[in-house]
Amino acid sequence: MTGPVRRPVDRPRRLRTTAAVRELVAETRVHPSSLVLPLFVREGAEEPVPIGSMPGVVQHTRESLRRAAGEAVADGVGGLMLFGVPEHKDAVGSGATDPGGILNSALADLRRDLGDSTVLMADLCLDEFTDHGHCGVLDGRGRVDNDATLERYAAMARAQADAGAHVVGPSGMMDGQVAVVREALDAAGHTDVAVLAYTAKYTSAFYGPFREAVSSSLQGDRATYQQDPANRREARRELALDLAEGADMVMVKPALGYLDVLREVADRSDVPVAAYQVSGEYSQLEAAAERGWIDRDRAVLETLTSIRRAGADIVLSYYARHAARLLRG
Ligand code: PBG
């Protein structure tokens, strides 16, 4: 015996009946101006060099970088994050602090071209510039030397700000890096240059394609300085330190596997929060889309929406320009 069908009183589906009403009640929006496009520039390249594991992404020449940056800004992305791939590497990453080094000269190109029409960001880390591929300098026993590395970061921050970066992004996960970078910038008169701290940066397999993107020389891993994926509470500790040291913005990275951390950081941070949809997150979607196993455009917007919903104000993504175009129709 079944009784009469009970009719629901509350009907959430009412607000899903048309695209217009769904748009009206959407709680989270992705806007091009909150997206940042990472770009790679390679010293000595005469043609853009495709990155095999990141279809559609290249190591730019200085000239092609200028074009790509201008187009991305014209399409509405909110900022650019620049990575340099030097021709020569050494133990201390000299190219990172050389005003004529690839990253600094490309920053100067873009600042000259684009002025203040976008937010120009620079990756502040030694890994692209060291012959051993680590984010810092090594001590006599081959370990990453935290405090010696900080001195290099201070010099790198000055060089990037001199070259025209609006924002520097220390990504090496050295203790005390935000304080040292802030101090170095202020001492050089760059009080307006902001620090985007990589606050909770996890040691991740999803950086795999990036290593090709920057022609990394790394053997081994970065587990002695990047966070263990098992740890959430530790991210709170890193956040407290970065805020106390003067971070203007904080970041969680990678994004999709760390949405819980992102939510927690967003709830506790009184500065804007960024998340980085990293190379492996991009390549994964590209590989599936290429096979027709997933709808690229829907997946891109869905992942970006999820990252925003979890608390990111800003999203760094290799899809930034693509998404900006999708969103503008
Ligand atoms: C360090 C840095 C890395 C990424 C951004 N900054 C590499 C790493 O930590 O190994 C990874 C970005 C990505 O995978 O897209 N300079």
Coordinates of C-alpha atoms and ligand atoms in Angstrom, one line a residue:
M1 CA 0.0 0.0 0.0
T2 CA 1.4 3.4 -1.0
G3 CA -0.1 6.6 0.3
P4 CA -0.8 9.7 -1.7
V5 CA 2.3 11.2 -3.3
R6 CA 3.6 13.9 -1.0
R7 CA 4.2 17.1 -3.0
P8 CA 7.3 19.1 -2.0
V9 CA 6.6 22.5 -0.5
D10 CA 10.0 23.9 -1.2
R11 CA 11.1 23.6 -4.8
P12 CA 14.7 24.7 -5.4
R13 CA 14.3 23.6 -9.0
R14 CA 12.1 26.7 -9.6
L15 CA 15.3 28.8 -9.7
R16 CA 16.8 26.5 -12.3
T17 CA 14.1 26.7 -14.9
T18 CA 15.7 29.1 -17.3
A19 CA 19.2 30.2 -18.2
A20 CA 18.2 33.7 -17.3
V21 CA 17.1 32.9 -13.7
R22 CA 20.1 30.6 -13.2
E23 CA 22.4 33.5 -14.3
L24 CA 20.5 35.9 -12.0
V25 CA 21.0 33.7 -8.9
A26 CA 24.5 32.5 -9.5
E27 CA 26.5 32.8 -6.3
T28 CA 29.9 32.8 -7.9
R29 CA 31.1 34.5 -11.0
V30 CA 34.3 34.2 -13.0
H31 CA 35.3 37.5 -14.5
P32 CA 38.3 38.0 -16.9
S33 CA 39.7 40.7 -14.6
S34 CA 40.3 38.2 -11.8
L35 CA 42.3 35.9 -14.1
V36 CA 46.1 36.0 -14.4
L37 CA 47.9 34.4 -17.3
P38 CA 51.3 32.8 -16.7
L39 CA 53.7 33.3 -19.6
F40 CA 57.2 31.8 -20.3
V41 CA 60.0 33.7 -22.1
R42 CA 63.1 31.9 -23.3
E43 CA 66.4 33.6 -23.7
G44 CA 67.9 33.3 -27.2
A45 CA 64.9 31.7 -28.7
E46 CA 64.3 32.8 -32.3
E47 CA 60.9 31.2 -32.6
P48 CA 58.4 30.3 -30.0
V49 CA 59.2 26.8 -28.6
P50 CA 56.1 24.6 -28.1
I51 CA 55.9 22.8 -24.7
G52 CA 55.0 19.2 -25.6
S53 CA 53.2 18.5 -22.3
M54 CA 51.2 21.7 -22.4
P55 CA 49.5 21.8 -25.8
G56 CA 48.9 25.4 -26.8
V57 CA 51.5 26.9 -24.4
V58 CA 54.9 28.0 -25.6
Q59 CA 58.2 29.3 -24.4
H60 CA 58.1 32.8 -26.0
T61 CA 60.8 34.8 -27.7
R62 CA 61.0 38.3 -26.4
E63 CA 59.1 39.5 -29.4
S64 CA 56.4 36.9 -29.3
L65 CA 55.9 37.5 -25.6
R66 CA 55.1 41.1 -26.2
R67 CA 52.5 40.1 -28.7
A68 CA 51.0 37.4 -26.5
A69 CA 50.9 39.8 -23.5
G70 CA 49.2 42.6 -25.5
E71 CA 46.6 40.2 -26.8
A72 CA 45.8 38.7 -23.4
V73 CA 45.4 42.2 -21.9
A74 CA 43.2 43.2 -24.9
D75 CA 41.1 40.2 -24.2
G76 CA 40.6 41.4 -20.6
V77 CA 42.7 39.2 -18.4
G78 CA 43.5 41.0 -15.1
G79 CA 47.2 40.3 -14.9
L80 CA 50.3 38.5 -16.3
M81 CA 52.7 36.3 -14.4
L82 CA 56.1 36.0 -16.0
F83 CA 58.6 33.1 -15.9
G84 CA 62.1 33.3 -17.5
V85 CA 64.1 30.5 -19.1
P86 CA 67.7 31.5 -19.2
E87 CA 70.3 30.3 -21.7
H88 CA 73.0 29.8 -19.0
K89 CA 72.5 28.5 -15.5
D90 CA 74.8 28.4 -12.5
A91 CA 74.9 27.5 -8.8
V92 CA 73.5 30.7 -7.5
G93 CA 71.1 31.6 -10.4
S94 CA 73.0 34.7 -11.5
G95 CA 70.6 35.3 -14.4
A96 CA 67.8 36.0 -11.9
T97 CA 69.5 39.2 -10.6
D98 CA 71.1 40.4 -13.8
P99 CA 69.2 43.4 -15.1
G100 CA 70.0 42.1 -18.6
G101 CA 68.8 38.6 -17.7
I102 CA 65.9 37.2 -19.6
L103 CA 63.2 37.6 -17.0
N104 CA 64.2 41.2 -16.1
S105 CA 64.6 42.3 -19.6
A106 CA 61.3 40.8 -20.6
L107 CA 59.6 42.5 -17.6
A108 CA 61.0 45.8 -18.8
D109 CA 59.7 45.2 -22.4
L110 CA 56.2 44.5 -21.1
R111 CA 56.2 47.4 -18.7
R112 CA 57.3 49.7 -21.5
D113 CA 54.6 48.3 -23.8
L114 CA 51.7 48.0 -21.3
G115 CA 52.4 50.6 -18.7
D116 CA 49.9 50.4 -15.9
S117 CA 47.1 48.9 -18.1
T118 CA 47.7 45.5 -16.6
V119 CA 49.2 44.0 -13.4
L120 CA 52.6 42.7 -14.3
M121 CA 53.8 40.0 -12.0
A122 CA 57.1 38.2 -11.7
D123 CA 57.9 34.7 -10.4
L124 CA 60.5 35.3 -7.7
C125 CA 62.4 32.0 -7.4
L126 CA 65.8 30.7 -8.4
D127 CA 64.8 27.3 -9.9
E128 CA 64.7 28.4 -13.5
F129 CA 68.2 30.0 -13.1
T130 CA 70.1 27.4 -11.1
D131 CA 72.1 24.5 -12.7
H132 CA 70.9 22.1 -10.0
G133 CA 67.3 23.3 -10.4
H134 CA 66.5 24.0 -6.8
C135 CA 64.6 27.1 -5.7
G136 CA 67.5 28.2 -3.5
V137 CA 71.3 28.0 -3.2
L138 CA 72.9 24.9 -1.8
D139 CA 75.1 24.5 1.3
G140 CA 78.3 22.4 1.4
R141 CA 76.3 19.3 1.9
G142 CA 73.9 19.9 -1.1
R143 CA 71.0 21.0 1.1
V144 CA 68.9 24.1 0.2
D145 CA 70.3 26.8 2.4
N146 CA 67.4 28.9 3.6
D147 CA 69.1 32.1 4.8
A148 CA 71.7 32.2 2.0
T149 CA 68.7 31.9 -0.4
L150 CA 67.0 34.9 1.2
E151 CA 69.9 37.1 0.3
R152 CA 69.4 36.1 -3.4
Y153 CA 65.7 36.7 -3.1
A154 CA 66.3 40.2 -1.8
A155 CA 68.5 41.0 -4.8
M156 CA 66.0 39.4 -7.2
A157 CA 63.1 41.4 -5.8
R158 CA 65.0 44.6 -6.3
A159 CA 65.9 43.6 -9.9
Q160 CA 62.3 42.7 -10.8
A161 CA 61.0 45.9 -9.3
D162 CA 63.6 47.9 -11.1
A163 CA 62.6 46.2 -14.3
G164 CA 59.0 47.2 -13.8
A165 CA 57.1 44.4 -12.0
H166 CA 54.0 45.7 -10.2
V167 CA 53.9 42.5 -8.1
V168 CA 56.6 40.0 -7.1
G169 CA 55.7 36.4 -6.3
P170 CA 58.1 34.7 -4.0
S171 CA 57.4 31.0 -4.8
G172 CA 60.4 29.2 -3.2
M173 CA 58.8 28.4 0.2
M174 CA 61.8 29.6 2.2
D175 CA 61.1 30.6 5.7
G176 CA 61.1 34.4 6.1
Q177 CA 61.0 35.1 2.4
V178 CA 58.1 37.6 2.5
A179 CA 59.8 39.8 5.2
V180 CA 63.1 39.8 3.4
V181 CA 61.5 40.7 0.0
R182 CA 59.4 43.4 1.6
E183 CA 62.4 44.9 3.3
A184 CA 64.5 44.8 0.1
L185 CA 61.7 46.5 -1.9
D186 CA 61.2 49.3 0.7
A187 CA 64.9 49.9 1.1
A188 CA 65.2 50.4 -2.7
G189 CA 62.2 52.8 -2.7
H190 CA 59.8 50.3 -4.3
T191 CA 57.2 50.8 -1.6
D192 CA 54.4 50.5 -4.1
V193 CA 55.5 47.1 -5.4
A194 CA 53.2 44.4 -3.9
V195 CA 54.2 40.9 -2.7
L196 CA 52.0 38.0 -3.7
A197 CA 53.2 35.3 -1.3
Y198 CA 53.0 31.7 -2.3
T199 CA 51.7 30.8 1.1
A200 CA 50.6 27.2 0.9
K201 CA 52.5 25.7 -1.9
Y202 CA 52.5 21.9 -1.9
T203 CA 55.0 19.6 -3.3
S204 CA 53.1 18.2 -6.2
A205 CA 53.2 15.8 -9.2
F206 CA 51.0 18.4 -11.0
Y207 CA 54.0 20.7 -11.5
G208 CA 55.4 18.0 -13.9
P209 CA 54.7 19.8 -17.2
F210 CA 56.0 23.1 -15.8
R211 CA 59.4 21.5 -15.4
E212 CA 59.4 21.1 -19.2
A213 CA 58.0 24.6 -19.6
V214 CA 61.1 26.1 -17.9
S215 CA 63.6 23.5 -19.1
S216 CA 64.2 22.6 -15.4
S217 CA 67.5 20.9 -14.4
L218 CA 66.0 19.5 -11.2
Q219 CA 66.9 16.0 -10.1
G220 CA 64.8 14.8 -7.1
D221 CA 62.1 16.9 -5.6
R222 CA 61.4 19.9 -3.5
A223 CA 60.0 18.1 -0.4
T224 CA 62.3 19.9 2.0
Y225 CA 60.8 23.3 1.3
Q226 CA 57.3 22.8 -0.3
Q227 CA 54.5 21.5 1.9
D228 CA 53.4 17.9 2.3
P229 CA 50.0 17.3 0.6
A230 CA 48.9 15.6 3.8
N231 CA 48.9 18.8 5.8
R232 CA 46.1 21.3 6.2
R233 CA 46.9 22.8 9.6
E234 CA 50.4 23.7 8.4
A235 CA 48.9 26.0 5.8
R236 CA 47.4 28.1 8.6
R237 CA 50.8 28.5 10.1
E238 CA 52.3 29.6 6.8
L239 CA 49.4 32.0 6.3
A240 CA 50.0 33.6 9.8
L241 CA 53.6 34.0 9.0
D242 CA 53.1 35.5 5.5
L243 CA 50.5 38.0 6.8
A244 CA 52.7 39.0 9.7
E245 CA 55.6 39.5 7.3
G246 CA 53.6 41.8 5.2
A247 CA 52.2 39.8 2.3
D248 CA 49.8 41.9 0.2
M249 CA 48.1 38.8 -1.4
V250 CA 48.4 35.2 -0.5
M251 CA 48.2 32.1 -2.7
V252 CA 47.3 28.4 -2.5
K253 CA 48.8 26.1 -5.1
P254 CA 47.9 23.8 -6.8
A255 CA 44.2 24.6 -6.9
L256 CA 41.8 21.8 -7.6
G257 CA 43.3 19.2 -5.2
Y258 CA 43.6 21.8 -2.4
L259 CA 40.1 23.5 -2.4
D260 CA 39.8 22.7 1.3
V261 CA 43.0 24.6 2.1
L262 CA 41.9 27.4 -0.2
R263 CA 38.6 27.8 1.7
E264 CA 40.4 27.8 5.0
V265 CA 42.9 30.4 3.9
A266 CA 40.2 32.5 2.4
D267 CA 38.2 32.4 5.7
R268 CA 41.3 33.6 7.7
S269 CA 42.9 36.0 5.3
D270 CA 42.3 39.7 5.4
V271 CA 44.2 40.2 2.1
P272 CA 43.2 39.0 -1.3
V273 CA 43.6 35.3 -1.9
A274 CA 44.9 33.7 -5.2
A275 CA 45.0 30.1 -6.3
Y276 CA 47.1 28.7 -9.1
Q277 CA 45.6 26.2 -11.5
V278 CA 49.0 24.6 -12.3
S279 CA 50.5 23.0 -15.3
G280 CA 49.4 19.5 -14.6
E281 CA 45.8 20.6 -14.0
Y282 CA 46.0 22.2 -17.5
S283 CA 47.6 19.2 -19.2
Q284 CA 45.1 16.8 -17.7
L285 CA 42.2 18.7 -19.1
E286 CA 43.9 19.2 -22.4
A287 CA 44.7 15.5 -22.7
A288 CA 41.1 14.5 -22.0
A289 CA 39.7 17.2 -24.3
E290 CA 42.0 16.2 -27.1
R291 CA 40.6 12.7 -27.0
G292 CA 37.0 14.0 -26.9
W293 CA 36.5 12.6 -23.5
I294 CA 35.6 15.9 -21.9
D295 CA 34.2 19.2 -23.1
R296 CA 37.1 21.6 -22.8
D297 CA 35.2 24.8 -22.5
R298 CA 32.7 23.5 -20.0
A299 CA 35.5 21.9 -17.9
V300 CA 37.6 25.1 -18.0
L301 CA 34.7 27.3 -16.7
E302 CA 33.6 24.6 -14.2
T303 CA 37.1 24.3 -12.7
L304 CA 37.6 28.1 -12.5
T305 CA 34.2 28.5 -10.9
S306 CA 35.0 25.8 -8.4
I307 CA 38.3 27.6 -7.5
R308 CA 36.4 30.9 -7.1
R309 CA 33.7 29.2 -5.1
A310 CA 36.3 27.8 -2.7
G311 CA 37.5 31.3 -1.9
A312 CA 39.9 32.5 -4.5
D313 CA 39.6 36.2 -5.5
I314 CA 42.3 35.7 -8.2
V315 CA 43.0 32.6 -10.3
L316 CA 46.3 32.1 -12.1
S317 CA 45.6 29.8 -15.0
Y318 CA 47.0 28.8 -18.4
Y319 CA 43.4 29.1 -19.5
A320 CA 43.1 32.7 -18.4
R321 CA 43.0 34.1 -22.0
H322 CA 40.9 31.3 -23.3
A323 CA 38.4 31.8 -20.4
A324 CA 38.4 35.5 -20.9
R325 CA 37.3 35.0 -24.5
L326 CA 34.7 32.4 -23.6
L327 CA 33.3 34.8 -20.9
R328 CA 33.1 37.7 -23.3
G329 CA 31.3 35.5 -25.9
Ligands
PBG1 C1 58.8 27.8 -8.9 C2 57.4 27.5 -9.5 C3 56.9 26.3 -9.9 C4 55.6 26.6 -10.4 C5 55.4 27.9 -10.3 N1 56.5 28.5 -9.7 C6 57.6 25.0 -10.0 C7 57.8 24.2 -8.8 O1 57.6 24.6 -7.7 O2 58.3 23.1 -9.0 C8 54.7 25.6 -11.0 C9 53.7 26.1 -11.8 C10 52.9 25.1 -12.6 O3 53.1 23.9 -12.5 O4 52.2 25.5 -13.5 N2 59.5 28.7 -9.6

